[in-house]
């Protein structure tokens, strides 16, 4: 059974490359969950990231009540703890925003995107290892940017010059994951993630062909997603023939 060493090493490298980066106003705080929640992030990679996968699904960056608390992409706590069987101590980001406290698995807020995403997958695959046998979910970038009020700042709102080193490191990490897992399908969770998959393949795998596509992002900020995300996403996966 191949182990997950290649992707654990890639995640560790990405964390080291992103940690020293600095961002100007309006960013007041930056969280890097793959550093302070490394223990549970590593568990996720170790438990579910080994071997080849048929499908890689890519998210954008951590949500405040999901991966920012658990270290797992779209990391809604009940899904991570009860379905994936992952838990453990989570350290504090430094500095911590007073309105965006990290309490790890004691967080009582729900990460709606993660509840929807893992809710669909756990309904289709009651056993997590059955899902992860062929699928893997990874985030493009593990950084969370916040303003003075605690409001989330998305990567597209940051200056190009500040984002350039982030992009280089994230594409390199994504290429390492793709190279290790040799998937047939690359699926963006949302249009932004699909765009990042296409850019990374173009740069790192110019002679390889992957099937690419996207599903609707499960964010509660999306009116379409709020009209029943699960059936819409399932329909997209069936129409692309990612799922039978």
XYZ file of C-alpha atoms in Angstrom, residues 16-192:
177
model
C 7.018 26.770 5.111
C 6.822 28.828 1.897
C 3.649 30.684 2.882
C 4.481 31.389 6.521
C 6.948 34.294 5.989
C 4.704 36.163 3.503
C 3.278 39.512 4.641
C 0.166 41.362 3.480
C -0.680 45.068 3.671
C -3.991 46.788 4.573
C -6.862 45.944 4.457
C -5.479 42.580 5.738
C -4.995 42.697 9.517
C -4.692 38.964 10.300
C -3.605 35.887 8.340
C -4.274 32.320 9.514
C -2.345 29.295 8.264
C -4.232 26.214 9.535
C -1.735 23.782 8.001
C 0.696 25.170 10.578
C -1.311 25.555 13.824
C -3.623 22.602 13.014
C -0.823 20.518 11.451
C -1.541 17.511 13.676
C -5.082 17.011 12.308
C -4.140 18.112 8.777
C -1.408 15.462 8.729
C -3.911 12.874 10.025
C -6.186 13.688 7.076
C -3.345 13.288 4.561
C -2.005 10.147 6.224
C -5.387 8.471 6.535
C -6.868 9.345 3.160
C -4.125 10.716 0.889
C -2.190 7.594 -0.038
C -2.178 5.934 -3.434
C -3.698 6.894 -6.748
C -7.133 8.550 -6.948
C -9.564 8.717 -9.817
C -10.906 12.154 -8.804
C -9.246 15.155 -7.169
C -11.646 17.865 -5.999
C -10.208 21.310 -5.349
C -11.568 23.962 -2.995
C -10.387 27.560 -2.734
C -9.147 28.396 0.784
C -10.246 27.656 4.375
C -13.545 28.781 5.855
C -13.504 30.307 9.380
C -15.572 27.545 11.020
C -14.211 24.651 8.967
C -10.585 24.171 7.962
C -9.562 27.173 10.099
C -10.721 25.124 13.114
C -9.944 21.536 12.081
C -7.110 21.706 9.530
C -9.177 19.628 7.083
C -10.533 21.077 3.788
C -14.206 22.132 4.122
C -13.693 20.831 7.683
C -17.180 20.859 9.202
C -16.552 19.362 12.656
C -19.109 16.486 12.775
C -17.971 15.322 9.303
C -14.282 15.397 10.263
C -14.721 13.882 13.718
C -17.528 11.362 13.195
C -17.319 10.360 9.516
C -13.573 10.680 8.854
C -12.562 9.701 12.384
C -10.110 12.588 12.740
C -9.669 14.658 15.892
C -6.947 16.022 18.115
C -5.532 19.182 19.653
C -5.422 22.325 17.529
C -3.009 25.146 18.459
C -3.773 28.874 18.218
C -2.825 31.118 15.297
C -0.496 33.942 16.288
C -1.711 36.638 16.329
C -5.344 35.555 16.756
C -8.206 37.841 15.739
C -10.513 38.455 18.746
C -13.587 37.949 16.528
C -12.207 34.827 14.814
C -11.157 32.668 17.722
C -9.745 29.225 16.955
C -11.056 26.659 19.429
C -10.516 23.581 17.248
C -13.029 20.786 17.728
C -14.821 22.757 20.467
C -16.115 25.197 17.826
C -19.926 25.276 17.910
C -20.398 27.134 14.623
C -21.217 25.180 11.480
C -19.201 25.500 8.270
C -22.142 25.485 5.835
C -20.006 24.750 2.747
C -18.451 21.763 4.516
C -21.781 20.559 5.883
C -23.160 20.497 2.345
C -20.073 19.016 0.642
C -19.278 16.257 3.146
C -23.015 15.739 3.723
C -23.462 14.717 0.077
C -20.342 12.522 0.047
C -21.189 10.779 3.339
C -24.739 10.128 2.132
C -23.377 8.450 -1.021
C -20.501 6.753 0.799
C -21.511 5.914 4.392
C -17.934 4.712 4.979
C -15.365 7.500 4.548
C -12.717 5.087 3.287
C -15.038 4.062 0.421
C -15.196 7.709 -0.717
C -11.459 8.323 -0.299
C -10.534 5.141 -2.150
C -11.168 7.005 -5.440
C -11.572 10.656 -4.375
C -9.484 13.246 -2.598
C -10.412 16.797 -1.561
C -7.703 19.438 -1.274
C -7.699 23.232 -0.986
C -5.763 25.344 -3.453
C -4.489 27.692 -0.747
C -4.427 27.118 3.032
C -4.318 30.823 3.975
C -7.221 32.753 5.543
C -7.099 36.553 5.235
C -9.123 38.810 7.526
C -9.701 42.533 7.872
C -9.777 44.609 11.072
C -13.456 43.729 11.690
C -12.813 39.999 11.263
C -14.418 39.997 7.812
C -13.071 37.349 5.455
C -11.005 38.684 2.527
C -10.980 36.455 -0.567
C -7.764 35.981 -2.600
C -9.186 37.831 -5.619
C -9.414 41.035 -3.507
C -5.651 41.090 -2.790
C -3.062 42.962 -4.890
C -1.443 40.932 -7.654
C 2.086 41.573 -6.335
C 1.169 40.177 -2.904
C -0.563 37.180 -4.391
C 2.196 36.221 -6.833
C 4.402 34.282 -4.340
C 1.221 32.687 -2.915
C 0.153 31.541 -6.384
C 3.594 30.115 -7.237
C 3.723 28.090 -3.993
C 0.104 26.895 -4.310
C 0.442 25.783 -7.935
C 3.639 23.904 -7.077
C 1.861 22.146 -4.190
C -1.172 21.296 -6.327
C 1.126 19.876 -9.031
C 2.785 17.652 -6.404
C -0.621 16.313 -5.321
C -1.690 15.675 -8.934
C 1.666 14.027 -9.694
C 1.385 11.726 -6.677
C -2.266 10.750 -7.235
C -2.328 10.553 -11.061
C -6.069 11.261 -11.281
C -8.327 10.832 -14.265
C -10.588 13.726 -13.173
C -9.792 17.192 -11.798
C -12.922 18.857 -10.441
C -13.064 22.438 -9.197
C -15.470 23.141 -6.364
C -16.544 26.396 -7.986
C -15.225 28.247 -11.060
C -12.187 29.774 -9.300
